[in-house]
Amino acid sequence: MKALEFKAEVKGDSIQIPVNLRDQLKSLYGRKQQYRVILLIEEKDIREENLFKMMAEEQFFDGYSESDSIYDNYKK
């Protein structure tokens, strides 16, 4: 089995295969060949992940009080 990877957008009800890959598929495998298609979708946007981290950090420090500062310089 051979794997081909490319980025595409959904247009209408279809995903367009890039022309160069379409030509390769036709020449290598013929028109009647069936293909197995696996669709991978990015789960997270990096911006969303960074926003979540910033919010978590802010909430953590909101719970920090001045009385906790006695632990900042603790030595064993």
XYZ file of N, CA and C in Angstrom:
228
model
N 0.856 -1.178 0.000
C 0.000 0.000 0.000
C 0.897 1.234 0.000
N 0.496 2.224 -0.748
C 1.234 3.477 -0.834
C 0.368 4.595 -0.257
N 0.986 5.523 0.460
C 0.245 6.642 1.055
C 0.645 7.939 0.378
N -0.334 8.758 0.089
C -0.118 10.098 -0.457
C -0.740 11.086 0.522
N -0.043 12.178 0.759
C -0.566 13.179 1.689
C -0.627 14.527 0.995
N -1.729 15.229 1.206
C -1.870 16.569 0.660
C -2.901 17.315 1.483
N -2.837 18.624 1.433
C -3.820 19.453 2.118
C -4.906 19.821 1.113
N -6.131 19.881 1.585
C -7.242 20.195 0.699
C -8.348 20.871 1.482
N -9.230 21.518 0.758
C -10.424 22.118 1.340
C -11.648 21.416 0.764
N -12.701 21.391 1.541
C -13.952 20.836 1.046
C -14.627 21.904 0.201
N -14.964 21.547 -1.022
C -15.678 22.459 -1.922
C -16.981 21.797 -2.317
N -18.069 22.380 -1.847
C -19.361 21.742 -2.070
C -19.419 20.462 -1.259
N -19.595 19.352 -1.945
C -19.621 18.046 -1.278
C -18.406 17.202 -1.637
N -17.329 17.841 -2.071
C -16.179 17.046 -2.506
C -14.862 17.657 -2.047
N -13.842 16.825 -2.050
C -12.481 17.245 -1.757
C -11.692 17.096 -3.053
N -11.052 18.158 -3.461
C -10.307 18.137 -4.710
C -8.919 17.540 -4.491
N -8.574 16.565 -5.321
C -7.229 15.998 -5.303
C -6.376 16.881 -6.201
N -5.184 17.279 -5.747
C -4.320 18.118 -6.587
C -4.062 17.476 -7.947
N -3.982 18.298 -8.959
C -3.867 17.817 -10.343
C -2.689 16.865 -10.520
N -1.523 17.206 -9.953
C -0.360 16.335 -10.136
C -0.589 14.943 -9.534
N -1.305 14.862 -8.409
C -1.607 13.561 -7.821
C -2.665 12.826 -8.619
N -3.636 13.549 -9.142
C -4.670 12.944 -9.970
C -4.044 12.274 -11.186
N -3.118 12.972 -11.810
C -2.438 12.418 -12.988
C -1.624 11.181 -12.615
N -0.942 11.222 -11.473
C -0.167 10.066 -11.012
C -1.073 8.867 -10.772
N -2.191 9.096 -10.115
C -3.113 8.003 -9.817
C -3.639 7.362 -11.092
N -4.001 8.177 -12.063
C -4.515 7.651 -13.329
C -3.452 6.855 -14.061
N -2.223 7.366 -14.113
C -1.176 6.691 -14.867
C -0.682 5.427 -14.156
N -0.636 5.443 -12.836
C -0.133 4.277 -12.105
C -1.183 3.190 -11.921
N -2.392 3.583 -11.636
C -3.387 2.613 -11.221
C -4.597 2.503 -12.142
N -4.739 3.380 -13.075
C -5.890 3.321 -13.974
C -7.126 3.977 -13.375
N -8.126 4.146 -14.188
C -9.329 4.861 -13.764
C -10.257 4.024 -12.878
N -10.240 2.722 -13.011
C -11.207 1.872 -12.305
C -10.739 1.467 -10.906
N -9.550 1.869 -10.517
C -9.006 1.504 -9.211
C -9.805 2.156 -8.087
N -10.027 1.409 -7.011
C -10.657 1.986 -5.831
C -9.572 2.374 -4.844
N -9.821 3.433 -4.110
C -8.850 3.956 -3.157
C -9.465 3.990 -1.778
N -8.643 3.848 -0.778
C -9.082 4.019 0.601
C -8.674 5.428 1.011
N -9.618 6.189 1.503
C -9.354 7.584 1.876
C -9.457 7.713 3.390
N -8.444 8.311 3.987
C -8.451 8.582 5.421
C -8.385 10.091 5.583
N -9.332 10.639 6.285
C -9.418 12.080 6.475
C -8.946 12.428 7.880
N -7.908 13.243 7.982
C -7.396 13.694 9.274
C -7.772 15.158 9.451
N -8.304 15.478 10.605
C -8.730 16.848 10.884
C -7.910 17.365 12.060
N -7.345 18.550 11.908
C -6.598 19.149 13.001
C -7.544 19.344 14.176
N -7.160 18.831 15.329
C -8.045 18.900 16.490
C -8.022 20.248 17.177
N -6.854 20.874 17.219
C -6.747 22.136 17.946
C -5.990 23.142 17.107
N -6.346 24.328 17.309
C -5.600 25.425 16.737
C -4.581 25.852 17.791
N -3.364 26.144 17.393
C -2.309 26.545 18.330
C -2.747 27.751 19.159
N -3.469 28.673 18.531
C -3.926 29.853 19.270
C -4.843 29.468 20.416
N -5.720 28.490 20.188
C -6.622 28.040 21.249
C -5.835 27.416 22.388
N -4.824 26.625 22.039
C -4.012 25.978 23.063
C -3.259 27.012 23.894
N -2.681 28.005 23.238
C -1.965 29.067 23.959
C -2.909 29.877 24.834
N -4.103 30.159 24.340
C -5.096 30.894 25.127
C -5.468 30.114 26.387
N -5.649 28.811 26.229
C -5.974 27.971 27.381
C -4.856 28.011 28.412
N -3.602 27.916 27.961
C -2.459 27.951 28.882
C -2.391 29.286 29.624
N -2.625 30.372 28.904
C -2.589 31.694 29.539
C -3.689 31.826 30.582
N -4.885 31.346 30.251
C -6.000 31.432 31.194
C -5.716 30.593 32.436
N -5.143 29.405 32.243
C -4.816 28.544 33.383
C -3.777 29.208 34.276
N -2.781 29.840 33.664
C -1.746 30.533 34.431
C -2.339 31.697 35.225
N -3.220 32.464 34.589
C -3.854 33.591 35.271
C -4.676 33.120 36.460
N -5.434 32.050 36.274
C -6.257 31.535 37.366
C -5.398 31.002 38.498
N -4.268 30.369 38.138
C -3.363 29.873 39.165
C -2.849 31.019 40.024
N -2.373 32.088 39.377
C -1.825 33.203 40.127
C -2.892 34.039 40.821
N -4.120 33.987 40.360
C -5.201 34.665 41.077
C -5.394 34.035 42.453
N -5.095 32.745 42.583
C -5.239 32.055 43.856
C -4.029 32.217 44.760
N -2.991 32.866 44.276
C -1.754 33.070 45.036
C -1.905 34.321 45.888
N -1.634 34.199 47.166
C -1.745 35.387 48.038
C -0.371 35.763 48.570
N -0.272 36.944 49.116
C 0.986 37.438 49.671
C 1.488 36.542 50.806
N 0.578 35.945 51.537
C 1.005 35.069 52.641
C 1.723 33.823 52.129
N 1.500 33.476 50.854
C 2.196 32.325 50.271
C 3.659 32.630 49.973
N 4.049 33.883 49.994
C 5.416 34.264 49.632
C 6.453 33.746 50.621
N 6.025 33.314 51.800
C 6.993 32.765 52.762
C 7.643 31.487 52.221
N 7.008 30.839 51.260
C 7.550 29.619 50.677
C 8.493 29.889 49.513
N 8.535 31.111 49.012
C 9.358 31.419 47.839
C 10.840 31.225 48.083
N 11.316 31.518 49.278
C 12.743 31.423 49.573
C 13.077 30.251 50.485
N 12.236 29.253 50.515
C 12.445 28.095 51.370
C 13.659 27.309 50.885
N 14.543 26.970 51.837
C 15.727 26.147 51.541
C 15.695 24.933 52.430
N 16.141 23.823 51.900
C 16.168 22.575 52.678
C 17.294 22.561 53.658
